[in-house]
GROMACS .gro file of C-alpha atoms in nm:
model
  357
    1MET     CA    1   6.394  11.250  10.335
    2ALA     CA    2   6.631  11.340  10.057
    3MET     CA    3   6.998  11.215  10.091
    4VAL     CA    4   7.195  11.512  10.022
    5CYS     CA    5   7.528  11.428  10.154
    6LEU     CA    6   7.725  11.124  10.308
    7THR     CA    7   7.644  11.238  10.660
    8ASP     CA    8   7.278  11.177  10.579
    9PHE     CA    9   7.345  10.818  10.504
   10GLU     CA   10   7.564  10.778  10.819
   11GLU     CA   11   7.263  10.911  11.025
   12TYR     CA   12   7.028  10.675  10.854
   13ALA     CA   13   7.265  10.377  10.926
   14ASN     CA   14   7.314  10.474  11.280
   15ALA     CA   15   6.927  10.488  11.335
   16HIS     CA   16   6.855  10.154  11.163
   17LEU     CA   17   7.143   9.919  11.222
   18SER     CA   18   7.165   9.724  11.545
   19LYS     CA   19   7.393   9.853  11.806
   20ALA     CA   20   7.628   9.565  11.772
   21THR     CA   21   7.645   9.606  11.383
   22TRP     CA   22   7.681   9.989  11.393
   23ASP     CA   23   7.953   9.965  11.662
   24TYR     CA   24   8.147   9.716  11.463
   25TYR     CA   25   8.154   9.945  11.143
   26ALA     CA   26   8.209  10.255  11.343
   27ALA     CA   27   8.497  10.089  11.544
   28GLY     CA   28   8.828  10.250  11.587
   29ALA     CA   29   9.114  10.107  11.782
   30ASP     CA   30   9.165  10.211  12.145
   31GLU     CA   31   9.069  10.568  12.187
   32CYS     CA   32   8.978  10.621  11.829
   33CYS     CA   33   9.210  10.924  11.787
   34THR     CA   34   9.339  10.809  11.457
   35ARG     CA   35   8.992  10.715  11.318
   36ASP     CA   36   8.860  11.071  11.401
   37ASP     CA   37   9.180  11.234  11.279
   38ASN     CA   38   9.123  11.077  10.938
   39LEU     CA   39   8.825  11.316  10.892
   40LEU     CA   40   8.978  11.611  11.073
   41ALA     CA   41   9.283  11.607  10.861
   42TYR     CA   42   9.098  11.694  10.548
   43LYS     CA   43   8.946  12.004  10.739
   44ARG     CA   44   9.309  12.129  10.794
   45ILE     CA   45   9.369  12.142  10.426
   46ARG     CA   46   9.255  12.446  10.237
   47LEU     CA   47   9.199  12.480   9.855
   48ARG     CA   48   9.344  12.751   9.643
   49PRO     CA   49   9.104  12.799   9.385
   50ARG     CA   50   9.198  12.940   9.031
   51ILE     CA   51   8.927  13.149   8.852
   52LEU     CA   52   8.841  13.244   8.491
   53ARG     CA   53   8.962  12.902   8.372
   54ASP     CA   54   8.647  12.808   8.133
   55VAL     CA   55   8.494  12.504   8.315
   56SER     CA   56   8.200  12.479   8.093
   57VAL     CA   57   8.305  12.132   8.022
   58SER     CA   58   8.456  11.887   8.285
   59ASP     CA   59   8.556  11.517   8.286
   60THR     CA   60   8.618  11.321   8.599
   61ARG     CA   61   8.753  11.013   8.427
   62THR     CA   62   9.077  10.860   8.537
   63THR     CA   63   9.281  10.542   8.509
   64VAL     CA   64   9.388  10.280   8.774
   65GLN     CA   65   9.634  10.007   8.682
   66GLY     CA   66   9.573  10.101   8.311
   67LYS     CA   67   9.196  10.057   8.337
   68GLU     CA   68   8.972  10.369   8.273
   69ILE     CA   69   8.716  10.446   8.547
   70SER     CA   70   8.437  10.711   8.554
   71PHE     CA   71   8.580  10.913   8.847
   72PRO     CA   72   8.860  10.848   9.102
   73VAL     CA   73   8.650  10.700   9.378
   74GLY     CA   74   8.643  10.317   9.431
   75ILE     CA   75   8.497  10.104   9.714
   76ALA     CA   76   8.756   9.995   9.978
   77PRO     CA   77   8.760   9.634  10.108
   78THR     CA   78   8.516   9.612  10.392
   79ALA     CA   79   8.395   9.316  10.560
   80PHE     CA   80   8.041   9.154  10.622
   81HIS     CA   81   7.817   9.363  10.388
   82CYS     CA   82   7.535   9.125  10.464
   83LEU     CA   83   7.506   9.274  10.811
   84ALA     CA   84   7.397   9.601  10.649
   85TRP     CA   85   7.174   9.469  10.374
   86HIS     CA   86   7.066   9.123  10.278
   87GLU     CA   87   7.219   9.102   9.934
   88GLY     CA   88   7.545   9.221  10.087
   89GLU     CA   89   7.851   9.237   9.857
   90VAL     CA   90   7.641   9.134   9.563
   91ALA     CA   91   7.447   9.457   9.599
   92THR     CA   92   7.795   9.666   9.634
   93ALA     CA   93   7.935   9.493   9.314
   94ARG     CA   94   7.627   9.576   9.100
   95ALA     CA   95   7.635   9.951   9.215
   96THR     CA   96   8.007   9.989   9.133
   97GLU     CA   97   7.965   9.804   8.801
   98GLY     CA   98   7.678  10.039   8.727
   99LEU     CA   99   7.892  10.341   8.785
  100ASN     CA  100   8.217  10.214   8.620
  101THR     CA  101   8.448  10.221   8.916
  102CYS     CA  102   8.649   9.987   9.112
  103TYR     CA  103   8.547   9.759   9.379
  104ILE     CA  104   8.810   9.587   9.615
  105THR     CA  105   8.627   9.286   9.737
  106SER     CA  106   8.726   9.181  10.107
  107THR     CA  107   8.844   8.838  10.186
  108TYR     CA  108   8.594   8.868  10.478
  109SER     CA  109   8.279   8.892  10.252
  110THR     CA  110   7.950   8.752  10.336
  111CYS     CA  111   7.924   8.664   9.968
  112SER     CA  112   8.159   8.438   9.777
  113VAL     CA  113   8.383   8.576   9.517
  114GLU     CA  114   8.200   8.363   9.267
  115GLU     CA  115   7.857   8.507   9.363
  116ILE     CA  116   8.003   8.857   9.341
  117VAL     CA  117   8.131   8.778   8.981
  118ALA     CA  118   7.801   8.613   8.882
  119ALA     CA  119   7.605   8.920   8.999
  120ALA     CA  120   7.821   9.178   8.814
  121PRO     CA  121   8.016   9.009   8.548
  122SER     CA  122   8.143   9.312   8.376
  123GLY     CA  123   8.254   9.484   8.690
  124TYR     CA  124   8.623   9.599   8.750
  125ARG     CA  125   8.742   9.424   9.075
  126TRP     CA  126   9.049   9.388   9.270
  127PHE     CA  127   9.068   9.137   9.567
  128GLN     CA  128   9.186   9.210   9.918
  129LEU     CA  129   9.406   8.943  10.066
  130TYR     CA  130   9.554   8.848  10.405
  131VAL     CA  131   9.855   8.611  10.451
  132TYR     CA  132   9.742   8.324  10.677
  133ARG     CA  133   9.959   8.095  10.901
  134GLU     CA  134   9.840   7.826  10.669
  135ARG     CA  135   9.967   7.967  10.334
  136LYS     CA  136   9.751   7.740  10.132
  137LEU     CA  137   9.456   7.921  10.246
  138SER     CA  138   9.592   8.250  10.082
  139GLU     CA  139   9.712   8.058   9.781
  140GLN     CA  140   9.390   7.895   9.695
  141LEU     CA  141   9.210   8.223   9.725
  142VAL     CA  142   9.482   8.387   9.483
  143HIS     CA  143   9.404   8.103   9.237
  144ARG     CA  144   9.020   8.146   9.261
  145VAL     CA  145   9.021   8.519   9.198
  146GLU     CA  146   9.262   8.502   8.921
  147ALA     CA  147   9.047   8.241   8.750
  148LEU     CA  148   8.746   8.448   8.799
  149GLY     CA  149   8.894   8.759   8.629
  150TYR     CA  150   8.977   8.986   8.928
  151LYS     CA  151   9.261   9.247   8.800
  152ALA     CA  152   9.467   9.286   9.107
  153LEU     CA  153   9.554   9.158   9.455
  154VAL     CA  154   9.536   9.407   9.732
  155LEU     CA  155   9.765   9.270  10.025
  156THR     CA  156   9.654   9.408  10.366
  157VAL     CA  157   9.980   9.442  10.543
  158ASP     CA  158   9.889   9.642  10.872
  159VAL     CA  159   9.712   9.344  11.053
  160PRO     CA  160   9.976   9.105  11.206
  161TYR     CA  161   9.721   9.126  11.491
  162THR     CA  162   9.391   9.280  11.503
  163GLY     CA  163   9.359   9.605  11.682
  164LYS     CA  164   9.180   9.649  12.001
  165ARG     CA  165   8.826   9.765  11.920
  166ARG     CA  166   8.668   9.836  12.260
  167ASN     CA  167   8.289   9.824  12.172
  168ASP     CA  168   8.358   9.496  11.971
  169ILE     CA  169   8.496   9.332  12.291
  170ARG     CA  170   8.220   9.496  12.502
  171ASN     CA  171   7.948   9.364  12.265
  172GLN     CA  172   8.117   9.026  12.223
  173PHE     CA  173   8.070   9.096  11.852
  174ARG     CA  174   8.016   8.772  11.646
  175LEU     CA  175   7.852   8.711  11.299
  176PRO     CA  176   7.505   8.604  11.343
  177PRO     CA  177   7.433   8.221  11.284
  178HIS     CA  178   7.278   8.281  10.940
  179LEU     CA  179   7.602   8.470  10.797
  180LYS     CA  180   7.957   8.319  10.727
  181VAL     CA  181   8.265   8.433  10.557
  182LYS     CA  182   8.164   8.267  10.244
  183ASN     CA  183   8.528   8.256  10.073
  184PHE     CA  184   8.611   8.008  10.368
  185GLU     CA  185   8.284   7.811  10.371
  186GLY     CA  186   8.353   7.454  10.481
  187VAL     CA  187   8.716   7.528  10.565
  188PHE     CA  188   8.703   7.572  10.934
  189GLU     CA  189   8.385   7.392  11.026
  190GLN     CA  190   8.571   7.116  11.203
  191GLU     CA  191   8.728   7.344  11.440
  192THR     CA  192   8.432   7.452  11.649
  193SER     CA  193   8.640   7.440  11.976
  194VAL     CA  194   8.863   7.720  11.858
  195PRO     CA  195   8.761   8.088  11.979
  196GLU     CA  196   8.626   8.274  11.676
  197GLU     CA  197   8.747   8.639  11.573
  198TYR     CA  198   8.549   8.808  11.302
  199GLY     CA  199   8.401   8.491  11.154
  200ILE     CA  200   8.701   8.277  11.138
  201PRO     CA  201   8.914   8.104  11.409
  202ALA     CA  202   9.148   8.330  11.623
  203ASN     CA  203   9.520   8.315  11.551
  204THR     CA  204   9.466   8.234  11.180
  205LEU     CA  205   9.632   8.546  11.045
  206ASP     CA  206  10.019   8.505  11.026
  207PRO     CA  207  10.205   8.756  11.247
  208SER     CA  208  10.532   8.658  11.073
  209ILE     CA  209  10.453   8.819  10.756
  210SER     CA  210  10.752   9.013  10.615
  211TRP     CA  211  10.874   9.163  10.283
  212LYS     CA  212  10.980   8.819  10.170
  213ASP     CA  213  10.627   8.720  10.145
  214ILE     CA  214  10.584   8.982   9.859
  215TYR     CA  215  10.833   8.760   9.658
  216TRP     CA  216  10.620   8.458   9.769
  217LEU     CA  217  10.299   8.608   9.632
  218GLN     CA  218  10.470   8.724   9.312
  219SER     CA  219  10.573   8.355   9.262
  220ILE     CA  220  10.216   8.226   9.263
  221THR     CA  221  10.030   8.486   9.052
  222CYS     CA  222  10.060   8.700   8.754
  223LEU     CA  223   9.820   8.963   8.882
  224PRO     CA  224   9.942   9.308   8.996
  225ILE     CA  225  10.010   9.339   9.359
  226ILE     CA  226   9.902   9.664   9.554
  227ILE     CA  227  10.012   9.690   9.911
  228LYS     CA  228   9.740   9.830  10.151
  229GLY     CA  229   9.870   9.978  10.484
  230ILE     CA  230  10.160  10.186  10.422
  231LEU     CA  231  10.201  10.508  10.604
  232THR     CA  232  10.579  10.599  10.585
  233LYS     CA  233  10.820  10.693  10.306
  234GLU     CA  234  11.065  10.424  10.421
  235ASP     CA  235  10.810  10.156  10.360
  236ALA     CA  236  10.691  10.299  10.028
  237GLU     CA  237  11.036  10.295   9.908
  238LEU     CA  238  11.073   9.917  10.013
  239ALA     CA  239  10.741   9.855   9.833
  240VAL     CA  240  10.873   9.998   9.517
  241GLU     CA  241  11.197   9.797   9.542
  242HIS     CA  242  11.011   9.490   9.604
  243GLY     CA  243  10.835   9.517   9.266
  244VAL     CA  244  10.479   9.598   9.359
  245GLN     CA  245  10.247   9.778   9.139
  246GLY     CA  246  10.071  10.018   9.371
  247ILE     CA  247  10.026  10.142   9.722
  248ILE     CA  248   9.721  10.238   9.920
  249VAL     CA  249   9.805  10.475  10.185
  250SER     CA  250   9.592  10.347  10.476
  251ASN     CA  251   9.557  10.314  10.861
  252HIS     CA  252   9.275  10.070  10.816
  253GLY     CA  253   9.008  10.321  10.897
  254GLY     CA  254   9.178  10.384  11.237
  255ARG     CA  255   9.093  10.032  11.346
  256GLN     CA  256   9.460   9.915  11.392
  257LEU     CA  257   9.726  10.134  11.556
  258ASP     CA  258   9.570  10.431  11.740
  259GLY     CA  259   9.807  10.723  11.735
  260GLY     CA  260   9.944  10.691  11.385
  261PRO     CA  261   9.898  10.947  11.129
  262ALA     CA  262   9.581  11.041  10.939
  263SER     CA  263   9.590  10.865  10.611
  264ILE     CA  264   9.577  11.203  10.407
  265ASP     CA  265   9.862  11.330  10.624
  266ALA     CA  266  10.084  11.040  10.532
  267LEU     CA  267  10.011  11.077  10.151
  268ALA     CA  268  10.253  11.349  10.033
  269GLU     CA  269  10.555  11.208  10.173
  270ILE     CA  270  10.470  10.857  10.018
  271VAL     CA  271  10.391  11.026   9.677
  272ASP     CA  272  10.717  11.231   9.686
  273THR     CA  273  10.931  10.906   9.760
  274VAL     CA  274  10.750  10.690   9.497
  275ALA     CA  275  10.808  10.971   9.243
  276GLY     CA  276  10.568  10.830   8.978
  277ARG     CA  277  10.733  10.482   8.986
  278ILE     CA  278  10.406  10.326   9.087
  279GLU     CA  279  10.049  10.443   9.141
  280VAL     CA  280   9.952  10.570   9.492
  281TYR     CA  281   9.603  10.559   9.630
  282VAL     CA  282   9.450  10.654   9.973
  283ASP     CA  283   9.158  10.563  10.195
  284GLY     CA  284   9.022  10.681  10.529
  285GLY     CA  285   8.820  10.991  10.597
  286ILE     CA  286   8.681  11.070  10.260
  287ARG     CA  287   8.321  11.230  10.307
  288THR     CA  288   8.280  11.484  10.040
  289GLY     CA  289   8.384  11.565   9.677
  290SER     CA  290   8.640  11.832   9.799
  291ASP     CA  291   8.807  11.550  10.002
  292VAL     CA  292   8.866  11.363   9.674
  293LEU     CA  293   9.002  11.668   9.518
  294LYS     CA  294   9.227  11.733   9.799
  295ALA     CA  295   9.361  11.382   9.790
  296LEU     CA  296   9.420  11.409   9.414
  297ALA     CA  297   9.609  11.736   9.468
  298LEU     CA  298   9.839  11.562   9.711
  299GLY     CA  299   9.902  11.311   9.459
  300ALA     CA  300   9.659  11.016   9.487
  301LYS     CA  301   9.578  10.843   9.165
  302CYS     CA  302   9.230  10.743   9.326
  303VAL     CA  303   9.075  10.732   9.666
  304PHE     CA  304   8.881  10.449   9.830
  305ILE     CA  305   8.576  10.464  10.059
  306GLY     CA  306   8.488  10.210  10.326
  307ARG     CA  307   8.223  10.318  10.589
  308PRO     CA  308   8.013  10.516  10.344
  309ALA     CA  309   7.953  10.238  10.120
  310VAL     CA  310   7.808  10.027  10.406
  311TRP     CA  311   7.596  10.326  10.507
  312GLY     CA  312   7.450  10.325  10.144
  313LEU     CA  313   7.384   9.947  10.183
  314ALA     CA  314   7.216  10.006  10.499
  315TYR     CA  315   6.991  10.279  10.334
  316LYS     CA  316   6.889  10.115  10.027
  317GLY     CA  317   7.116   9.824   9.917
  318GLU     CA  318   7.259   9.850   9.565
  319GLU     CA  319   7.066  10.176   9.498
  320GLY     CA  320   7.201  10.334   9.838
  321VAL     CA  321   7.564  10.263   9.731
  322ARG     CA  322   7.487  10.406   9.384
  323GLU     CA  323   7.363  10.721   9.549
  324VAL     CA  324   7.664  10.742   9.774
  325LEU     CA  325   7.909  10.708   9.486
  326GLN     CA  326   7.696  10.961   9.265
  327ILE     CA  327   7.690  11.216   9.526
  328LEU     CA  328   8.063  11.202   9.571
  329ASN     CA  329   8.102  11.211   9.176
  330ASP     CA  330   7.870  11.521   9.163
  331GLU     CA  331   8.045  11.707   9.460
  332PHE     CA  332   8.394  11.610   9.302
  333ARG     CA  333   8.295  11.750   8.966
  334LEU     CA  334   8.152  12.069   9.130
  335SER     CA  335   8.462  12.123   9.355
  336MET     CA  336   8.693  12.071   9.040
  337ALA     CA  337   8.508  12.330   8.841
  338LEU     CA  338   8.486  12.578   9.140
  339SER     CA  339   8.881  12.532   9.177
  340GLY     CA  340   8.937  12.582   8.810
  341CYS     CA  341   9.021  12.229   8.709
  342ARG     CA  342   8.857  12.082   8.393
  343ASN     CA  343   8.998  11.735   8.428
  344VAL     CA  344   9.197  11.532   8.671
  345ALA     CA  345   9.527  11.616   8.480
  346GLU     CA  346   9.479  11.973   8.577
  347ILE     CA  347   9.493  11.884   8.961
  348SER     CA  348   9.821  11.948   9.123
  349ARG     CA  349   9.970  12.032   9.462
  350ASN     CA  350   9.941  12.387   9.388
  351LEU     CA  351   9.576  12.360   9.463
  352VAL     CA  352   9.603  12.306   9.843
  353GLN     CA  353   9.767  12.452  10.136
  354PHE     CA  354   9.748  12.353  10.501
  355SER     CA  355   9.559  12.561  10.750
  356LYS     CA  356   9.753  12.741  11.000
  357LEU     CA  357   9.493  12.690  11.259
   0.00000   0.00000   0.00000
């Protein structure tokens, strides 16, 4: 069967992954309202195409943090890629390297940061970081990825505690014995009596994380710091005041607080507040090239996809991730042209309106 759109990959993954694995990737918090609204919110946005604009030549390139990428879609940090494909994050890294876009590697990878770099040495990568009760764990990871040539740190700030994902609880989700959170291999092995949560001991994350930890992180690294998980203009302003280099507008794929806004609905107020002082990105709910166009029209510099990358892995590993990205690239280029835009600089808020339905 030809894979024509991202839904085809979703259906394949649903049919071929184990129930527990599918449920883990698909999970939202509580009633999944925010997870589902991430998708529905894009359908409420309408495009206002301009015509007779000579779109015979188009260019999808953009820059993130000063680095040119081939099109404004990167891979969001998602955990446990080896659940979907035996090569896991190594395959994801090779796919993004091949298409010259950005891959945000998750702390919760089933391949180590070293293995990922070895597999795709010229790939453009950021590293997603959590702050742990034991600060040394976070600090050691920062120094490892800095030495390996990762180009930015993406600090996830919306997980002081893990959201309630009902199917994971019902399934008693655990990593299978042959898989580990490879970046922590050997760190927790002596603590076998402690309950496990997503591959590491429960209560390892630090719920006391606050804005002062941004200064702490700046004190231990020279890498740009991008905050992932901001949904309000108030926090966007604080992020700028604390000297970070970027924001990812994100609700964690609807996996944390149920009842919050869809990411795309929070984007415009954050873009307006930041007013060009730092770059703003968005993740959550992107399934088509026109979704990418809508996000850029509302001010995102780049979008990041999570679950679709995992579906691509489940389909055909590296090749599957490449296909997912290529479909989005092709659809984005077509949507741009049909809207009268020849390059990303021509995409503006005049291109969108919100449906009255």
